[in-house]
C-alpha cells in the first residue's frame, strides 16, 4: 500500500480530519475499516465514517481523549453518541456544519502484516488485513457496503478464495468451507439498498451479481485445491513483493511462493535462504 498523495474517495471533511489526527496516531491506534480500504483512486465507494482501531480497551479511551482535544482545539464540534468500554462513537461537525462519524474501537492485535505509515504520518491497517476483515464482516452481517467492498478487494487486492483461506486464521470458528457457505447467502440486494451508498460510480446489479457468483465459484475451487493444513495463511511472492493466489498445478516452491502466517502485531514475510 502506497502512501497518500492521489485523489481518493474521501469527503473534504474526512481528508481534513485524517490529516489533523495523523500526528496523534500511535502504534496501538490506527485507521481501519471502510475508510482505510478506500484510500485508493480505484475505490468503488465513499466511506460513511472514519474508524480508528486499537489493540486494547484502555487505548480506545486514551485515543478518544487525545483526538477529541485536538479536534475541539481546531474548532470542530465533537458530540458523543455512544460510549462504552472499548467503543466510542461521535459525530464531528465543522464550522460550515458538514459532519462525519468517527468510531474509536477495540480490535484484536492479531494480523498478518505490520501497520503501514502513510505520507501524512498516520498509521493504517495493511490492505490484506483490511480485506480479510471485510470477508469476516460480510459473513457476520448482511450489509451492502461490505458486499461492495469485498468485490473491490477481490478485484484489486486478492481473489476471494485467497481472502477466505486466510481469514479463517482471524476467526478459528470458521473453516474455509463454512466461511464460503456463509458468504453464499450474501449478495441479494435491492437497487434502493445500493442507492443509499455513496458510490464513486453507479453499480450495475446484474453485472455485479454475475461477478459475485463467479468469485464464489472460483473461491470454491481454490478451497478444494489447497492442502487443509495450510488454511489460515497467505501466499507471498518474494520476486513480485506481493501476496498472490497460488495455482494448484505446481508446488509452491516452483511458483516461487512462501506461506505467510499472522501473529499479534503482524509480521513481514520471511523468505527462506
GROMACS .gro file of C-alpha atoms in nm:
model
  273
    1UNK     CA    1   0.000   0.000   0.000
    2UNK     CA    2   0.148   0.330  -0.103
    3UNK     CA    3   0.134   0.647   0.100
    4UNK     CA    4  -0.139   0.900   0.029
    5UNK     CA    5  -0.097   1.159  -0.241
    6UNK     CA    6  -0.351   1.085  -0.513
    7UNK     CA    7  -0.712   1.195  -0.520
    8UNK     CA    8  -0.902   0.949  -0.305
    9UNK     CA    9  -1.273   0.888  -0.239
   10UNK     CA   10  -1.300   1.084   0.085
   11UNK     CA   11  -1.508   1.389   0.164
   12UNK     CA   12  -1.328   1.717   0.220
   13UNK     CA   13  -1.408   1.694   0.591
   14UNK     CA   14  -1.275   1.340   0.618
   15UNK     CA   15  -0.950   1.445   0.449
   16UNK     CA   16  -0.917   1.738   0.689
   17UNK     CA   17  -0.979   1.523   0.995
   18UNK     CA   18  -0.740   1.246   0.890
   19UNK     CA   19  -0.464   1.500   0.827
   20UNK     CA   20  -0.531   1.670   1.160
   21UNK     CA   21  -0.535   1.347   1.361
   22UNK     CA   22  -0.243   1.177   1.182
   23UNK     CA   23   0.013   1.304   1.430
   24UNK     CA   24  -0.182   1.161   1.725
   25UNK     CA   25  -0.189   0.805   1.592
   26UNK     CA   26   0.016   0.561   1.797
   27UNK     CA   27   0.128   0.204   1.739
   28UNK     CA   28  -0.193   0.085   1.907
   29UNK     CA   29  -0.423   0.338   1.733
   30UNK     CA   30  -0.464   0.317   1.357
   31UNK     CA   31  -0.701   0.378   1.068
   32UNK     CA   32  -0.904   0.073   0.964
   33UNK     CA   33  -1.246  -0.022   0.829
   34UNK     CA   34  -1.404   0.114   0.513
   35UNK     CA   35  -1.217   0.446   0.511
   36UNK     CA   36  -0.879   0.270   0.516
   37UNK     CA   37  -0.986   0.026   0.245
   38UNK     CA   38  -1.091   0.315   0.022
   39UNK     CA   39  -0.765   0.508   0.033
   40UNK     CA   40  -0.727   0.438  -0.338
   41UNK     CA   41  -0.838   0.618  -0.654
   42UNK     CA   42  -0.976   0.282  -0.776
   43UNK     CA   43  -1.216   0.251  -0.482
   44UNK     CA   44  -1.583   0.185  -0.553
   45UNK     CA   45  -1.739   0.393  -0.277
   46UNK     CA   46  -1.702   0.670  -0.023
   47UNK     CA   47  -1.696   0.560   0.339
   48UNK     CA   48  -1.967   0.695   0.569
   49UNK     CA   49  -1.735   0.723   0.867
   50UNK     CA   50  -1.379   0.707   0.998
   51UNK     CA   51  -1.275   0.402   1.201
   52UNK     CA   52  -0.980   0.403   1.437
   53UNK     CA   53  -0.893   0.061   1.581
   54UNK     CA   54  -0.693  -0.003   1.896
   55UNK     CA   55  -0.513  -0.302   2.042
   56UNK     CA   56  -0.661  -0.258   2.391
   57UNK     CA   57  -0.973  -0.125   2.559
   58UNK     CA   58  -0.762   0.126   2.750
   59UNK     CA   59  -0.615   0.262   2.427
   60UNK     CA   60  -0.965   0.341   2.299
   61UNK     CA   61  -1.036   0.581   2.586
   62UNK     CA   62  -0.688   0.734   2.566
   63UNK     CA   63  -0.711   0.784   2.190
   64UNK     CA   64  -1.057   0.942   2.209
   65UNK     CA   65  -0.945   1.184   2.481
   66UNK     CA   66  -0.640   1.285   2.278
   67UNK     CA   67  -0.825   1.313   1.947
   68UNK     CA   68  -1.127   1.499   2.080
   69UNK     CA   69  -0.896   1.757   2.242
   70UNK     CA   70  -0.716   1.808   1.910
   71UNK     CA   71  -1.044   1.839   1.721
   72UNK     CA   72  -1.201   2.086   1.960
   73UNK     CA   73  -0.884   2.296   1.970
   74UNK     CA   74  -0.905   2.317   1.589
   75UNK     CA   75  -1.263   2.443   1.607
   76UNK     CA   76  -1.460   2.125   1.541
   77UNK     CA   77  -1.760   2.022   1.747
   78UNK     CA   78  -1.746   1.668   1.887
   79UNK     CA   79  -2.071   1.510   2.008
   80UNK     CA   80  -2.056   1.161   2.158
   81UNK     CA   81  -2.345   0.934   2.055
   82UNK     CA   82  -2.229   0.612   2.219
   83UNK     CA   83  -1.965   0.537   2.480
   84UNK     CA   84  -1.887   0.202   2.636
   85UNK     CA   85  -1.568   0.014   2.728
   86UNK     CA   86  -1.379  -0.050   2.406
   87UNK     CA   87  -1.604   0.157   2.179
   88UNK     CA   88  -1.680   0.529   2.139
   89UNK     CA   89  -1.885   0.682   1.856
   90UNK     CA   90  -1.906   1.055   1.793
   91UNK     CA   91  -2.027   1.295   1.526
   92UNK     CA   92  -1.777   1.563   1.429
   93UNK     CA   93  -1.907   1.887   1.283
   94UNK     CA   94  -1.710   2.158   1.107
   95UNK     CA   95  -1.782   2.529   1.114
   96UNK     CA   96  -1.988   2.506   0.796
   97UNK     CA   97  -2.194   2.223   0.953
   98UNK     CA   98  -2.052   1.942   0.742
   99UNK     CA   99  -2.046   1.627   0.957
  100UNK     CA  100  -1.891   1.284   0.964
  101UNK     CA  101  -1.887   0.999   1.215
  102UNK     CA  102  -1.576   0.874   1.391
  103UNK     CA  103  -1.561   0.541   1.574
  104UNK     CA  104  -1.285   0.453   1.819
  105UNK     CA  105  -1.295   0.075   1.872
  106UNK     CA  106  -1.102  -0.211   2.025
  107UNK     CA  107  -0.993  -0.487   1.788
  108UNK     CA  108  -0.760  -0.783   1.811
  109UNK     CA  109  -0.390  -0.707   1.764
  110UNK     CA  110  -0.359  -1.032   1.563
  111UNK     CA  111  -0.292  -0.951   1.200
  112UNK     CA  112  -0.093  -1.069   0.900
  113UNK     CA  113   0.116  -0.759   0.841
  114UNK     CA  114   0.255  -0.470   1.046
  115UNK     CA  115   0.076  -0.137   1.027
  116UNK     CA  116   0.155   0.090   0.732
  117UNK     CA  117   0.263   0.452   0.781
  118UNK     CA  118   0.106   0.698   0.538
  119UNK     CA  119   0.275   1.005   0.394
  120UNK     CA  120   0.093   1.227   0.643
  121UNK     CA  121   0.235   1.030   0.935
  122UNK     CA  122  -0.079   0.836   1.021
  123UNK     CA  123  -0.094   0.460   1.062
  124UNK     CA  124  -0.330   0.232   0.870
  125UNK     CA  125  -0.404  -0.139   0.870
  126UNK     CA  126  -0.237  -0.320   0.578
  127UNK     CA  127  -0.463  -0.388   0.282
  128UNK     CA  128  -0.457  -0.769   0.326
  129UNK     CA  129  -0.577  -0.730   0.684
  130UNK     CA  130  -0.843  -0.481   0.575
  131UNK     CA  131  -0.962  -0.725   0.309
  132UNK     CA  132  -0.970  -1.033   0.533
  133UNK     CA  133  -1.152  -0.831   0.800
  134UNK     CA  134  -1.412  -0.735   0.540
  135UNK     CA  135  -1.466  -1.101   0.449
  136UNK     CA  136  -1.549  -1.175   0.812
  137UNK     CA  137  -1.764  -0.863   0.837
  138UNK     CA  138  -1.976  -0.968   0.538
  139UNK     CA  139  -2.011  -1.317   0.682
  140UNK     CA  140  -2.138  -1.172   1.009
  141UNK     CA  141  -2.370  -0.901   0.877
  142UNK     CA  142  -2.560  -0.867   0.552
  143UNK     CA  143  -2.462  -0.510   0.462
  144UNK     CA  144  -2.449  -0.379   0.103
  145UNK     CA  145  -2.143  -0.168   0.183
  146UNK     CA  146  -1.947  -0.477   0.286
  147UNK     CA  147  -2.058  -0.655  -0.031
  148UNK     CA  148  -1.932  -0.367  -0.249
  149UNK     CA  149  -1.608  -0.359  -0.051
  150UNK     CA  150  -1.546  -0.733  -0.092
  151UNK     CA  151  -1.587  -0.714  -0.468
  152UNK     CA  152  -1.338  -0.426  -0.469
  153UNK     CA  153  -1.093  -0.634  -0.261
  154UNK     CA  154  -1.147  -0.936  -0.488
  155UNK     CA  155  -1.061  -0.729  -0.795
  156UNK     CA  156  -0.779  -0.517  -0.651
  157UNK     CA  157  -0.617  -0.693  -0.354
  158UNK     CA  158  -0.659  -1.072  -0.363
  159UNK     CA  159  -0.913  -1.310  -0.517
  160UNK     CA  160  -1.199  -1.404  -0.288
  161UNK     CA  161  -1.078  -1.762  -0.242
  162UNK     CA  162  -0.739  -1.649  -0.110
  163UNK     CA  163  -0.908  -1.398   0.123
  164UNK     CA  164  -1.142  -1.664   0.265
  165UNK     CA  165  -0.849  -1.905   0.303
  166UNK     CA  166  -0.654  -1.650   0.507
  167UNK     CA  167  -0.947  -1.502   0.702
  168UNK     CA  168  -1.017  -1.821   0.898
  169UNK     CA  169  -0.698  -1.756   1.094
  170UNK     CA  170  -0.867  -1.447   1.237
  171UNK     CA  171  -1.178  -1.640   1.337
  172UNK     CA  172  -1.099  -2.006   1.413
  173UNK     CA  173  -1.473  -2.071   1.445
  174UNK     CA  174  -1.480  -2.087   1.064
  175UNK     CA  175  -1.326  -2.332   0.824
  176UNK     CA  176  -1.270  -2.208   0.467
  177UNK     CA  177  -1.566  -2.418   0.351
  178UNK     CA  178  -1.804  -2.292   0.622
  179UNK     CA  179  -1.699  -1.932   0.565
  180UNK     CA  180  -1.764  -1.972   0.193
  181UNK     CA  181  -2.111  -2.116   0.264
  182UNK     CA  182  -2.191  -1.815   0.482
  183UNK     CA  183  -2.083  -1.576   0.206
  184UNK     CA  184  -2.303  -1.757  -0.047
  185UNK     CA  185  -2.602  -1.622   0.149
  186UNK     CA  186  -2.497  -1.265   0.074
  187UNK     CA  187  -2.540  -1.053  -0.237
  188UNK     CA  188  -2.919  -1.036  -0.260
  189UNK     CA  189  -2.976  -0.663  -0.255
  190UNK     CA  190  -3.244  -0.435  -0.393
  191UNK     CA  191  -3.150  -0.128  -0.603
  192UNK     CA  192  -3.265   0.108  -0.329
  193UNK     CA  193  -3.023  -0.054  -0.083
  194UNK     CA  194  -2.731   0.011  -0.318
  195UNK     CA  195  -2.860   0.362  -0.390
  196UNK     CA  196  -2.820   0.452  -0.024
  197UNK     CA  197  -2.442   0.408  -0.057
  198UNK     CA  198  -2.227   0.699  -0.173
  199UNK     CA  199  -2.057   0.541  -0.471
  200UNK     CA  200  -1.771   0.657  -0.691
  201UNK     CA  201  -1.960   0.517  -0.991
  202UNK     CA  202  -2.301   0.354  -1.046
  203UNK     CA  203  -2.333  -0.018  -0.971
  204UNK     CA  204  -2.496  -0.244  -1.228
  205UNK     CA  205  -2.664  -0.507  -1.010
  206UNK     CA  206  -2.693  -0.761  -1.292
  207UNK     CA  207  -2.321  -0.743  -1.370
  208UNK     CA  208  -2.234  -0.726  -1.002
  209UNK     CA  209  -2.436  -1.038  -0.922
  210UNK     CA  210  -2.268  -1.224  -1.209
  211UNK     CA  211  -1.926  -1.115  -1.083
  212UNK     CA  212  -2.015  -1.230  -0.731
  213UNK     CA  213  -2.128  -1.573  -0.850
  214UNK     CA  214  -1.809  -1.613  -1.050
  215UNK     CA  215  -1.598  -1.509  -0.749
  216UNK     CA  216  -1.779  -1.761  -0.526
  217UNK     CA  217  -1.732  -2.040  -0.780
  218UNK     CA  218  -1.360  -1.968  -0.814
  219UNK     CA  219  -1.330  -1.946  -0.436
  220UNK     CA  220  -1.486  -2.290  -0.403
  221UNK     CA  221  -1.234  -2.435  -0.648
  222UNK     CA  222  -0.945  -2.268  -0.466
  223UNK     CA  223  -1.054  -2.405  -0.128
  224UNK     CA  224  -1.088  -2.759  -0.260
  225UNK     CA  225  -0.743  -2.748  -0.419
  226UNK     CA  226  -0.541  -2.619  -0.124
  227UNK     CA  227  -0.396  -2.853   0.144
  228UNK     CA  228  -0.608  -2.839   0.458
  229UNK     CA  229  -0.306  -2.785   0.684
  230UNK     CA  230  -0.231  -2.454   0.509
  231UNK     CA  231  -0.568  -2.298   0.594
  232UNK     CA  232  -0.526  -1.958   0.757
  233UNK     CA  233  -0.224  -1.845   0.559
  234UNK     CA  234  -0.144  -1.602   0.280
  235UNK     CA  235   0.094  -1.679  -0.004
  236UNK     CA  236   0.378  -1.436  -0.067
  237UNK     CA  237   0.581  -1.387  -0.384
  238UNK     CA  238   0.927  -1.251  -0.295
  239UNK     CA  239   1.003  -1.181  -0.662
  240UNK     CA  240   0.697  -0.960  -0.702
  241UNK     CA  241   0.683  -0.843  -0.338
  242UNK     CA  242   0.311  -0.912  -0.309
  243UNK     CA  243   0.057  -1.167  -0.193
  244UNK     CA  244  -0.100  -1.388  -0.457
  245UNK     CA  245  -0.341  -1.678  -0.501
  246UNK     CA  246  -0.125  -1.980  -0.593
  247UNK     CA  247  -0.200  -2.225  -0.871
  248UNK     CA  248  -0.281  -2.585  -0.783
  249UNK     CA  249  -0.081  -2.717  -1.078
  250UNK     CA  250   0.265  -2.675  -0.925
  251UNK     CA  251   0.420  -2.689  -0.575
  252UNK     CA  252   0.464  -2.354  -0.402
  253UNK     CA  253   0.842  -2.377  -0.438
  254UNK     CA  254   0.817  -2.398  -0.817
  255UNK     CA  255   0.591  -2.092  -0.814
  256UNK     CA  256   0.842  -1.906  -0.601
  257UNK     CA  257   0.590  -1.865  -0.320
  258UNK     CA  258   0.616  -1.892   0.057
  259UNK     CA  259   0.340  -1.935   0.315
  260UNK     CA  260   0.279  -1.638   0.542
  261UNK     CA  261   0.101  -1.668   0.878
  262UNK     CA  262  -0.002  -1.382   1.103
  263UNK     CA  263   0.075  -1.305   1.465
  264UNK     CA  264  -0.001  -1.032   1.724
  265UNK     CA  265   0.117  -0.705   1.575
  266UNK     CA  266   0.168  -0.859   1.231
  267UNK     CA  267   0.495  -0.970   1.075
  268UNK     CA  268   0.678  -0.912   0.748
  269UNK     CA  269   0.701  -1.219   0.521
  270UNK     CA  270   1.002  -1.437   0.591
  271UNK     CA  271   1.187  -1.551   0.283
  272UNK     CA  272   1.390  -1.869   0.309
  273UNK     CA  273   1.755  -1.859   0.208
   0.00000   0.00000   0.00000
